[in-house]
Amino acid sequence: MRTTAKFSTFQLINNLVMIMLAVMCILPFLHVLSVSLSSSAAVSANKVTFWPIGLNLGSYSKALEDTQLLRSLWISVERTLLSVTLGLLVTSMAAYVLSKGGGRNGISGYKWFVGFFIVALLFNGG
């Protein structure tokens, strides 16, 4: 497939914009990571930008010693696994029922169920 100059220019501009957006999203995370790995003196002097200064892992060891944090992390993992499992189960069962369709051999109230699931897809609770 031949690309025209107009399409090629669009691709170039599109790629540049996407790269700029990606950098704008990644830089704050890089800054937070470098602050967490830097010494407290460098952080208080506001010397840390995107690379750690005076490498210090003390904050991570202190956080991992806290049993409350580890318990909270485990609760988050449990809830995530449970919600994904239940979500897949309910979605699979609903998809099977809705795949049978309406009509003579289908389920009664088929259109109502389809409408219910479409509204739930569009306006979910998060």
Short mmCIF file of C-alpha atoms in Angstrom, two decimals:
data_model
loop_
_atom_site.label_atom_id
_atom_site.label_comp_id
_atom_site.label_asym_id
_atom_site.label_seq_id
_atom_site.Cartn_x
_atom_site.Cartn_y
_atom_site.Cartn_z
CA MET A 1 0.00 0.00 0.00
CA ARG A 2 1.39 3.37 -1.02
CA THR A 3 1.19 6.16 1.48
CA THR A 4 0.52 9.67 0.35
CA ALA A 5 2.45 12.65 1.62
CA LYS A 6 -0.68 13.88 3.40
CA PHE A 7 -1.12 10.57 5.25
CA SER A 8 2.58 10.38 6.04
CA THR A 9 2.52 13.89 7.54
CA PHE A 10 -0.49 12.94 9.64
CA GLN A 11 1.27 9.81 10.88
CA LEU A 12 4.36 11.82 11.83
CA ILE A 13 2.35 14.44 13.74
CA ASN A 14 0.21 11.76 15.36
CA ASN A 15 3.26 9.81 16.51
CA LEU A 16 4.90 12.95 17.91
CA VAL A 17 1.77 13.89 19.85
CA MET A 18 1.44 10.36 21.25
CA ILE A 19 5.10 10.33 22.31
CA MET A 20 4.66 13.70 24.03
CA LEU A 21 1.56 12.44 25.87
CA ALA A 22 3.38 9.28 26.93
CA VAL A 23 6.31 11.30 28.27
CA MET A 24 3.92 13.62 30.13
CA CYS A 25 2.32 10.58 31.79
CA ILE A 26 5.58 8.79 32.64
CA LEU A 27 7.62 11.70 34.02
CA PRO A 28 5.56 12.24 37.22
CA PHE A 29 5.88 8.53 38.08
CA LEU A 30 9.62 8.69 37.45
CA HIS A 31 9.89 11.74 39.70
CA VAL A 32 7.99 10.07 42.55
CA LEU A 33 10.16 6.96 42.20
CA SER A 34 13.37 8.98 42.27
CA VAL A 35 12.17 10.96 45.32
CA SER A 36 11.36 7.71 47.13
CA LEU A 37 14.83 6.35 46.38
CA SER A 38 16.74 9.54 47.30
CA SER A 39 18.14 10.59 50.64
CA SER A 40 16.01 12.83 52.83
CA ALA A 41 18.63 15.59 52.70
CA ALA A 42 18.49 15.74 48.89
CA VAL A 43 14.68 15.71 48.94
CA SER A 44 14.48 18.53 51.51
CA ALA A 45 17.00 20.59 49.53
CA ASN A 46 14.79 20.08 46.45
CA LYS A 47 17.69 18.66 44.43
CA VAL A 48 15.90 15.55 43.15
CA THR A 49 14.49 15.71 39.63
CA PHE A 50 14.27 12.45 37.70
CA TRP A 51 17.30 10.57 39.01
CA PRO A 52 17.81 9.56 42.66
CA ILE A 53 20.45 11.43 44.63
CA GLY A 54 22.07 9.64 47.54
CA LEU A 55 20.42 6.26 47.04
CA ASN A 56 18.43 5.28 50.13
CA LEU A 57 16.16 2.26 50.50
CA GLY A 58 15.22 3.05 54.10
CA SER A 59 11.68 4.13 53.27
CA TYR A 60 10.99 0.84 51.49
CA SER A 61 12.39 -1.28 54.33
CA LYS A 62 10.36 0.74 56.84
CA ALA A 63 7.20 0.31 54.78
CA LEU A 64 7.72 -3.45 54.40
CA GLU A 65 8.26 -3.84 58.16
CA ASP A 66 4.80 -2.42 58.83
CA THR A 67 2.43 -5.36 59.23
CA GLN A 68 -0.61 -3.13 58.72
CA LEU A 69 0.61 -2.18 55.24
CA LEU A 70 1.21 -5.80 54.27
CA ARG A 71 -2.23 -6.75 55.59
CA SER A 72 -3.82 -3.94 53.58
CA LEU A 73 -1.93 -5.07 50.48
CA TRP A 74 -3.17 -8.65 50.96
CA ILE A 75 -6.77 -7.43 51.34
CA SER A 76 -6.42 -5.53 48.06
CA VAL A 77 -5.10 -8.64 46.31
CA GLU A 78 -7.94 -10.77 47.72
CA ARG A 79 -10.60 -8.29 46.65
CA THR A 80 -9.11 -7.99 43.19
CA LEU A 81 -9.01 -11.75 42.68
CA LEU A 82 -12.53 -12.18 44.04
CA SER A 83 -14.02 -9.39 41.94
CA VAL A 84 -12.35 -10.60 38.75
CA THR A 85 -13.48 -14.18 39.37
CA LEU A 86 -17.06 -13.21 40.18
CA GLY A 87 -17.17 -10.73 37.30
CA LEU A 88 -16.04 -13.36 34.81
CA LEU A 89 -18.49 -15.89 36.20
CA VAL A 90 -21.50 -13.56 36.04
CA THR A 91 -20.51 -12.20 32.62
CA SER A 92 -20.03 -15.70 31.21
CA MET A 93 -23.39 -16.87 32.51
CA ALA A 94 -25.14 -13.77 31.16
CA ALA A 95 -23.41 -14.14 27.79
CA TYR A 96 -24.52 -17.75 27.52
CA VAL A 97 -28.14 -16.93 28.30
CA LEU A 98 -28.19 -13.94 25.96
CA SER A 99 -26.55 -15.95 23.18
CA LYS A 100 -29.69 -18.12 23.06
CA GLY A 101 -31.62 -15.08 21.91
CA GLY A 102 -35.32 -14.43 21.95
CA GLY A 103 -37.99 -16.04 19.89
CA ARG A 104 -39.62 -19.44 20.22
CA ASN A 105 -36.62 -21.35 21.65
CA GLY A 106 -35.04 -18.44 23.47
CA ILE A 107 -35.62 -16.89 26.86
CA SER A 108 -38.63 -14.83 27.75
CA GLY A 109 -37.88 -11.19 28.43
CA TYR A 110 -34.85 -11.31 26.16
CA LYS A 111 -35.13 -7.68 25.08
CA TRP A 112 -35.40 -6.53 28.70
CA PHE A 113 -32.22 -8.45 29.64
CA VAL A 114 -30.32 -7.05 26.66
CA GLY A 115 -31.43 -3.53 27.58
CA PHE A 116 -30.43 -4.10 31.20
CA PHE A 117 -26.92 -5.22 30.27
CA ILE A 118 -26.43 -2.43 27.74
CA VAL A 119 -27.39 0.18 30.35
CA ALA A 120 -25.08 -1.53 32.86
CA LEU A 121 -22.23 -1.39 30.33
CA LEU A 122 -22.80 2.29 29.59
CA PHE A 123 -23.38 3.49 33.15
CA ASN A 124 -21.34 1.27 35.43
CA GLY A 125 -20.65 1.91 39.09
CA GLY A 126 -16.88 1.86 38.65
#
